[in-house]
PDB file of C-alpha atoms in Angstrom:
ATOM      1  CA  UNK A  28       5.192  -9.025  -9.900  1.00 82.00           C
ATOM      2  CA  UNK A  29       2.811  -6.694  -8.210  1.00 87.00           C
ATOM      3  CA  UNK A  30      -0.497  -5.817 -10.684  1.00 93.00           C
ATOM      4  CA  UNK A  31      -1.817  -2.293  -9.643  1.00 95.00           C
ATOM      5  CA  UNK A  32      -5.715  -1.503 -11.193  1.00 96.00           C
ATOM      6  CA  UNK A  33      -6.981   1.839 -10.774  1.00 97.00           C
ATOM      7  CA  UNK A  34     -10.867   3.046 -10.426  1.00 98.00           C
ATOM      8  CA  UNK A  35     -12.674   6.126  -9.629  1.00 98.00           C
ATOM      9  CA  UNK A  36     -12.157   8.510 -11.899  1.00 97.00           C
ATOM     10  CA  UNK A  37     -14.491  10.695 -13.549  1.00 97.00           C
ATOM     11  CA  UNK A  38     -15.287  13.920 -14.448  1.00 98.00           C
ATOM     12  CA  UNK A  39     -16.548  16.504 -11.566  1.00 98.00           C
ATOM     13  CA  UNK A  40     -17.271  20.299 -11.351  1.00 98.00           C
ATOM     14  CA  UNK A  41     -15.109  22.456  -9.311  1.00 98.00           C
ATOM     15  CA  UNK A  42     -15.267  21.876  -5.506  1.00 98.00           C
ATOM     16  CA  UNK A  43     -16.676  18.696  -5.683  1.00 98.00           C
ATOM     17  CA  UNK A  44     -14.775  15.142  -4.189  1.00 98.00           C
ATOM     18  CA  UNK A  45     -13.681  11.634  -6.080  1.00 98.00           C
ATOM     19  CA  UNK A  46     -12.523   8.212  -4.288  1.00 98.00           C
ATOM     20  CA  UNK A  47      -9.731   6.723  -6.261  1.00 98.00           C
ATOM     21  CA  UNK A  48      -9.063   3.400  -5.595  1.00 98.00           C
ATOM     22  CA  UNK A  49      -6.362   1.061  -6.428  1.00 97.00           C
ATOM     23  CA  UNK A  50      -6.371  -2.808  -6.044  1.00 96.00           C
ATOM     24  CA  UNK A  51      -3.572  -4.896  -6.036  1.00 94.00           C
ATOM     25  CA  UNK A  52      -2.819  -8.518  -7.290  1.00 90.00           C
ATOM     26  CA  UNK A  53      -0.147  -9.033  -4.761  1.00 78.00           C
ATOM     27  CA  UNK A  54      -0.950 -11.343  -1.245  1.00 75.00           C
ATOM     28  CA  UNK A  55       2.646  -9.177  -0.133  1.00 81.00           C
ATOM     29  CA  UNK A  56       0.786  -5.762  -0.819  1.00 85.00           C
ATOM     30  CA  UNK A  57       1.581  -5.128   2.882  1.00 86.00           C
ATOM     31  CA  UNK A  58       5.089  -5.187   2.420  1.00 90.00           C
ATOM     32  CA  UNK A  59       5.280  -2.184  -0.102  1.00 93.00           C
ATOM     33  CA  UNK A  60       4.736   1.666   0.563  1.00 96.00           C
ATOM     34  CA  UNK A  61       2.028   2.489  -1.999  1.00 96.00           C
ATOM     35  CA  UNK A  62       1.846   6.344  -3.710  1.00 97.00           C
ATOM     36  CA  UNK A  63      -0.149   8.627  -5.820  1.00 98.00           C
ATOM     37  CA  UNK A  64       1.117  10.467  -9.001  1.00 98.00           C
ATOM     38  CA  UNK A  65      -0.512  12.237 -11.583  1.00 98.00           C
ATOM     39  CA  UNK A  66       0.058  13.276 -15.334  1.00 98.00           C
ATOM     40  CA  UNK A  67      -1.611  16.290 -16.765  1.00 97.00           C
ATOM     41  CA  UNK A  68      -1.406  16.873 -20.498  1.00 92.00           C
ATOM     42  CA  UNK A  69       1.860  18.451 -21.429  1.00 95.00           C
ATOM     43  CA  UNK A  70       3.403  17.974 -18.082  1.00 96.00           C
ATOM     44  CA  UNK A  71       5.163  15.307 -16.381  1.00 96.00           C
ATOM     45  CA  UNK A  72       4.462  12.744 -13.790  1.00 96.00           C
ATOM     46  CA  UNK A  73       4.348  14.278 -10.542  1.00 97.00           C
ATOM     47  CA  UNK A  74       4.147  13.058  -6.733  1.00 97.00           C
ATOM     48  CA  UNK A  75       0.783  13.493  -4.947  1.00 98.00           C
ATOM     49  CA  UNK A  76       0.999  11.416  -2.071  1.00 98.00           C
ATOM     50  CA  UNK A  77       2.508   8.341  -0.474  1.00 98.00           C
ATOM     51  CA  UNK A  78       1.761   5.871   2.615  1.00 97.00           C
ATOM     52  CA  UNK A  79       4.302   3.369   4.496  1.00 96.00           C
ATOM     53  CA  UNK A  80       2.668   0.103   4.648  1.00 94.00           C
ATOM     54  CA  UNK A  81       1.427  -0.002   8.062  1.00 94.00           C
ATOM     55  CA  UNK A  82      -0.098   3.122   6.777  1.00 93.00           C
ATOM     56  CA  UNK A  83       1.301   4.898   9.804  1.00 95.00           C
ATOM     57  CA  UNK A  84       3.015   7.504   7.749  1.00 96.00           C
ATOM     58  CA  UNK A  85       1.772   9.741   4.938  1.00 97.00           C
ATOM     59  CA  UNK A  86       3.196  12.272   2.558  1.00 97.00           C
ATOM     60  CA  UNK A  87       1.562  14.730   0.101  1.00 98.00           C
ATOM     61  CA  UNK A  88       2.571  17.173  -2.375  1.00 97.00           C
ATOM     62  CA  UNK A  89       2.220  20.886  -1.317  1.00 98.00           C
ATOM     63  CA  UNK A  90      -0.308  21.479  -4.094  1.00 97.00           C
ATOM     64  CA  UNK A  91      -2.778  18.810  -2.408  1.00 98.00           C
ATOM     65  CA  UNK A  92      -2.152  19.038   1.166  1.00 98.00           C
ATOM     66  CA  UNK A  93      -5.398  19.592   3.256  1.00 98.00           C
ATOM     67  CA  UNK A  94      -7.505  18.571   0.432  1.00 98.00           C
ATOM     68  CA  UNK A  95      -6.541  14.812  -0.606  1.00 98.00           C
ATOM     69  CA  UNK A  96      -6.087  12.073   2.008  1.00 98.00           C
ATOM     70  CA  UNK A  97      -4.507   8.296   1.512  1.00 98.00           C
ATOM     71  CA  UNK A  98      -5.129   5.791   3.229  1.00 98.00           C
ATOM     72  CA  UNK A  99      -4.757   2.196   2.930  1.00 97.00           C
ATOM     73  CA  UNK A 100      -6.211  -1.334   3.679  1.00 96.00           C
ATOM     74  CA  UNK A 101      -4.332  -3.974   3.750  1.00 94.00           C
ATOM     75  CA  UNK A 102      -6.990  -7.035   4.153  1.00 93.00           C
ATOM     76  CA  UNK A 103      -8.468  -5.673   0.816  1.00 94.00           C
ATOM     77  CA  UNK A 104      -5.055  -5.167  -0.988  1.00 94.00           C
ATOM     78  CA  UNK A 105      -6.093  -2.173  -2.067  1.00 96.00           C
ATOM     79  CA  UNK A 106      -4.929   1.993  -1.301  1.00 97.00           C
ATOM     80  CA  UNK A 107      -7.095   5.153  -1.775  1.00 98.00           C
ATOM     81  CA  UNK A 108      -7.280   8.796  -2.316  1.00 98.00           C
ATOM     82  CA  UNK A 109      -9.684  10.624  -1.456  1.00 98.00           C
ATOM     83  CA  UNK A 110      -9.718  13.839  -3.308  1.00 98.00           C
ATOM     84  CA  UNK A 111     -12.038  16.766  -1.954  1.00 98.00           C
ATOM     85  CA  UNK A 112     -12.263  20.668  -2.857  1.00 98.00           C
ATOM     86  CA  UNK A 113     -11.352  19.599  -6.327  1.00 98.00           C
ATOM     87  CA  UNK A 114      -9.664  22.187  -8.583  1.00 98.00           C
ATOM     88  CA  UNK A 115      -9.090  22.815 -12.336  1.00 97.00           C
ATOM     89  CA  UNK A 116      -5.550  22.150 -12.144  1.00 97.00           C
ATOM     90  CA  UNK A 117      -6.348  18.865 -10.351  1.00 98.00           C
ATOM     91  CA  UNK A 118      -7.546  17.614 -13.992  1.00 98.00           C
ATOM     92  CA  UNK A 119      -5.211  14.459 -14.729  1.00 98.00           C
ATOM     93  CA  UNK A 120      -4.350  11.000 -15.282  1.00 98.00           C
ATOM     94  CA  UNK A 121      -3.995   9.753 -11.876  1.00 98.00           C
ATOM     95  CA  UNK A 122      -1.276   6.053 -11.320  1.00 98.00           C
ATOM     96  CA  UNK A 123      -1.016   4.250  -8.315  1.00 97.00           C
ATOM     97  CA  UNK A 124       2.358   2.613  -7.528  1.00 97.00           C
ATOM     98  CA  UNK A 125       4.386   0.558  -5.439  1.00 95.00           C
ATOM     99  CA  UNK A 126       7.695   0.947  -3.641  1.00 93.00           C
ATOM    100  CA  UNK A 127      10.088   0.006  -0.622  1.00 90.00           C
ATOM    101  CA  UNK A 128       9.994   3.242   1.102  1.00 88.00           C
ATOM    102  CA  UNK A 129       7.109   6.014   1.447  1.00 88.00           C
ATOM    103  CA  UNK A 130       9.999   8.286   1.259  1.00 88.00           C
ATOM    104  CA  UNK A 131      11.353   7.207  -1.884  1.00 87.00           C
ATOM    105  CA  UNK A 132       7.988   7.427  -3.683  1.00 91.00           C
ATOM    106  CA  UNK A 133       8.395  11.137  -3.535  1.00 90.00           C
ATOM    107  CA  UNK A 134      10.565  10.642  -6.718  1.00 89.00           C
ATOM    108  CA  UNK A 135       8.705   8.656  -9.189  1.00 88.00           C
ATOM    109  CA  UNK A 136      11.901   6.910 -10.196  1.00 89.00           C
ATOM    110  CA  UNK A 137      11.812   4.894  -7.100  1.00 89.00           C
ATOM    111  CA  UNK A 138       8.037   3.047  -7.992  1.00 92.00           C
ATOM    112  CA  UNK A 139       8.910  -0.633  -9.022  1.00 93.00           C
ATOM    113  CA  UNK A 140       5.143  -1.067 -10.132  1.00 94.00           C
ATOM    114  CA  UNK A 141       2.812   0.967 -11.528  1.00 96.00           C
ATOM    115  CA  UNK A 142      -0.757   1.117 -12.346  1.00 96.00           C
ATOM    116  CA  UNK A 143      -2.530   1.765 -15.571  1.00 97.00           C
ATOM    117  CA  UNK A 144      -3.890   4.763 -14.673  1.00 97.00           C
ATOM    118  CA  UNK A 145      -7.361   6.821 -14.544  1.00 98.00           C
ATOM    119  CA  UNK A 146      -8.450  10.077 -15.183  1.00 98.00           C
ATOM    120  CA  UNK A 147      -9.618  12.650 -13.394  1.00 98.00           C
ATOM    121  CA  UNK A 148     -11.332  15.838 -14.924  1.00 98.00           C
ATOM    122  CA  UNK A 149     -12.499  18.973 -12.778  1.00 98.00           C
ATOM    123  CA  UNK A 150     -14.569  21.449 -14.852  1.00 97.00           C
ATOM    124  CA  UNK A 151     -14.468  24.867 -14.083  1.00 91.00           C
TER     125      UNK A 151
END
């Protein structure tokens, strides 16, 4: 059983930058590809961005390309996102999860852990 803890969020005016963070329980965090989703109000979970677990490999949703990064260390168990040129639309609850394939966390059905969550606010 992995245990996945957010931190980071916040509120922030438009254009501004958070560092999410996400720490995990697990000594086998290396072994999983770790993503980002998010969960506005009214909306459903959607992909963000995921990492294999060498962190050789990254993917990102269209909407976030260029501006949010992931990256990963594994000595610390724990995966980030750094968010910059934040918009209003970027205002969410953001999860961290775990999976088998970097690939397959494009589709939230394929996370086998998730993490509690934290939220993100941009004001205009």
């Amino acid at each position: 059983q992995v245990q996945l803890v957010e931190s980071g969020g916040g509120l922030v005016q438009t254009g501004g930058s958070l560092r999410l963070s996400c720490a995990a329980s697990e000594r086998t965090f290396s072994n999983y590809a770790m993503g980002w989703f998010r969960q506005a109000p009214g909306k459903e979970r959607e992909f963000v961005a995921a990492i294999r677990w060498s962190g050789s490999v990254t993917y990102y949703a269209d909407s976030v390309k260029g501006r949010f990064t992931i990256s990963r260390d594994n000595t610390k168990n724990t995966v980030y996102l750094q968010m910059n040129s934040l918009k209003p639309e970027d205002t969410a609850v953001y999860y961290c999860a775990a999976g088998l394939s970097e690939y397959g966390l494009k589709n939230r059905d394929s996370a086998d852990y998730w993490g509690q969550g934290t939220e993100v606010t941009v004001s205009s």
